[in-house]
């Protein structure tokens, strides 16, 4: 019994160490992914600044191109100052959907000078009723007037899959000897540490 307990504690310590390394690597990948989305959204904002018709087909094609560059994104849309989707990479012409009461729209509308990307809590998409995370950037005129926003829709499942990759790496890298106790211990360490992640804690109920 003592040997089993020691073996379990050793496995837990080993898993925590490996989890720390893998979590850091995965966090860096996640950060890079979000930075890429931010750059794409900023590019769309700049394109809108050069356009006199946000509902046009050329803008739709630009959104489609932006969407294609982001495999983790389901769609990219343009929302006007009234909160209505007026262009969407998913279809043309866009289906009118109201987002004026969403938290990301309200925040950007209240802070038109905020040039950072806003990441929402998980919410139900009004078009397909799937859970999604909204990543949005405001669009404002030269005098700072709020004109709308550009928003990308990402499924929370994308984050779950990234965390699952960590778990898989731990199991295969730490439990190659086929020891069931090791496997269980590493899994316990994984979920113990994962529960400390604020984003996962907030989103896990939607997976």
CSV table of N, CA, C and O in Angstrom, one decimal, residues 37 40-41 70 73-77 104 117-118 120 132-137 150-154:
chain,number,residue,atom,x,y,z
A,37,UNK,N,-5.7,36.4,-35.1
A,37,UNK,CA,-7.1,36.9,-35.2
A,37,UNK,C,-7.2,38.4,-35.1
A,37,UNK,O,-7.8,39.1,-35.9
A,40,UNK,N,-5.9,40.1,-38.2
A,40,UNK,CA,-6.9,39.9,-39.3
A,40,UNK,C,-8.1,40.9,-39.1
A,40,UNK,O,-8.5,41.6,-40.1
A,41,UNK,N,-8.6,41.0,-37.9
A,41,UNK,CA,-9.7,41.9,-37.6
A,41,UNK,C,-9.2,43.4,-37.9
A,41,UNK,O,-10.0,44.2,-38.4
A,70,UNK,N,-8.2,31.9,-41.1
A,70,UNK,CA,-8.4,31.6,-39.7
A,70,UNK,C,-9.2,30.3,-39.5
A,70,UNK,O,-10.4,30.4,-39.4
A,73,UNK,N,-11.8,30.0,-36.7
A,73,UNK,CA,-13.0,31.0,-36.8
A,73,UNK,C,-14.1,30.4,-37.7
A,73,UNK,O,-13.8,29.9,-38.7
A,74,UNK,N,-15.3,30.6,-37.2
A,74,UNK,CA,-16.5,30.2,-38.0
A,74,UNK,C,-16.9,31.2,-39.0
A,74,UNK,O,-17.4,30.8,-40.1
A,75,UNK,N,-16.8,32.5,-38.7
A,75,UNK,CA,-17.2,33.5,-39.6
A,75,UNK,C,-16.7,34.9,-39.1
A,75,UNK,O,-16.4,35.0,-37.9
A,76,UNK,N,-16.6,35.8,-40.0
A,76,UNK,CA,-16.2,37.2,-39.7
A,76,UNK,C,-17.3,38.1,-40.2
A,76,UNK,O,-17.8,37.9,-41.4
A,77,UNK,N,-17.8,39.0,-39.4
A,77,UNK,CA,-18.9,39.8,-39.8
A,77,UNK,C,-18.7,41.3,-39.5
A,77,UNK,O,-17.9,41.7,-38.6
A,104,UNK,N,-20.1,42.5,-26.1
A,104,UNK,CA,-18.9,43.0,-26.9
A,104,UNK,C,-19.3,44.3,-27.6
A,104,UNK,O,-18.5,45.2,-27.7
A,117,UNK,N,-8.6,44.2,-29.0
A,117,UNK,CA,-9.6,43.2,-29.4
A,117,UNK,C,-10.4,42.8,-28.1
A,117,UNK,O,-9.8,42.5,-27.1
A,118,UNK,N,-11.7,42.8,-28.2
A,118,UNK,CA,-12.5,42.4,-27.1
A,118,UNK,C,-12.9,41.0,-27.2
A,118,UNK,O,-13.4,40.5,-28.3
A,120,UNK,N,-15.3,38.1,-25.7
A,120,UNK,CA,-16.6,37.9,-24.9
A,120,UNK,C,-16.6,36.6,-24.2
A,120,UNK,O,-15.8,35.7,-24.4
A,132,UNK,N,-20.6,30.2,-28.9
A,132,UNK,CA,-19.5,30.8,-29.6
A,132,UNK,C,-18.9,31.8,-28.7
A,132,UNK,O,-19.4,32.3,-27.7
A,133,UNK,N,-17.6,32.2,-29.0
A,133,UNK,CA,-16.9,33.3,-28.3
A,133,UNK,C,-16.7,34.4,-29.4
A,133,UNK,O,-16.2,34.1,-30.5
A,134,UNK,N,-17.1,35.6,-29.0
A,134,UNK,CA,-17.0,36.7,-30.0
A,134,UNK,C,-15.6,37.4,-29.7
A,134,UNK,O,-15.3,37.8,-28.6
A,135,UNK,N,-14.9,37.6,-30.8
A,135,UNK,CA,-13.7,38.4,-30.8
A,135,UNK,C,-13.9,39.6,-31.7
A,135,UNK,O,-14.2,39.5,-32.9
A,136,UNK,N,-13.9,40.8,-31.1
A,136,UNK,CA,-14.4,42.0,-31.8
A,136,UNK,C,-13.4,43.2,-31.7
A,136,UNK,O,-12.8,43.4,-30.7
A,137,UNK,N,-13.5,44.0,-32.7
A,137,UNK,CA,-12.7,45.3,-32.8
A,137,UNK,C,-13.7,46.4,-33.2
A,137,UNK,O,-14.5,46.2,-34.1
A,150,UNK,N,-16.2,45.0,-36.1
A,150,UNK,CA,-15.9,43.8,-36.9
A,150,UNK,C,-15.8,42.7,-35.8
A,150,UNK,O,-15.1,42.8,-34.8
A,151,UNK,N,-16.5,41.6,-36.1
A,151,UNK,CA,-16.5,40.5,-35.1
A,151,UNK,C,-16.2,39.1,-35.7
A,151,UNK,O,-16.7,38.8,-36.8
A,152,UNK,N,-15.4,38.3,-35.1
A,152,UNK,CA,-15.1,37.0,-35.5
A,152,UNK,C,-15.8,36.0,-34.5
A,152,UNK,O,-15.8,36.3,-33.3
A,153,UNK,N,-16.3,34.9,-35.0
A,153,UNK,CA,-17.0,34.0,-34.1
A,153,UNK,C,-16.2,32.7,-34.0
A,153,UNK,O,-15.9,32.1,-35.0
A,154,UNK,N,-15.8,32.4,-32.8
A,154,UNK,CA,-15.0,31.2,-32.5
A,154,UNK,C,-15.8,30.3,-31.6
A,154,UNK,O,-16.3,30.7,-30.5
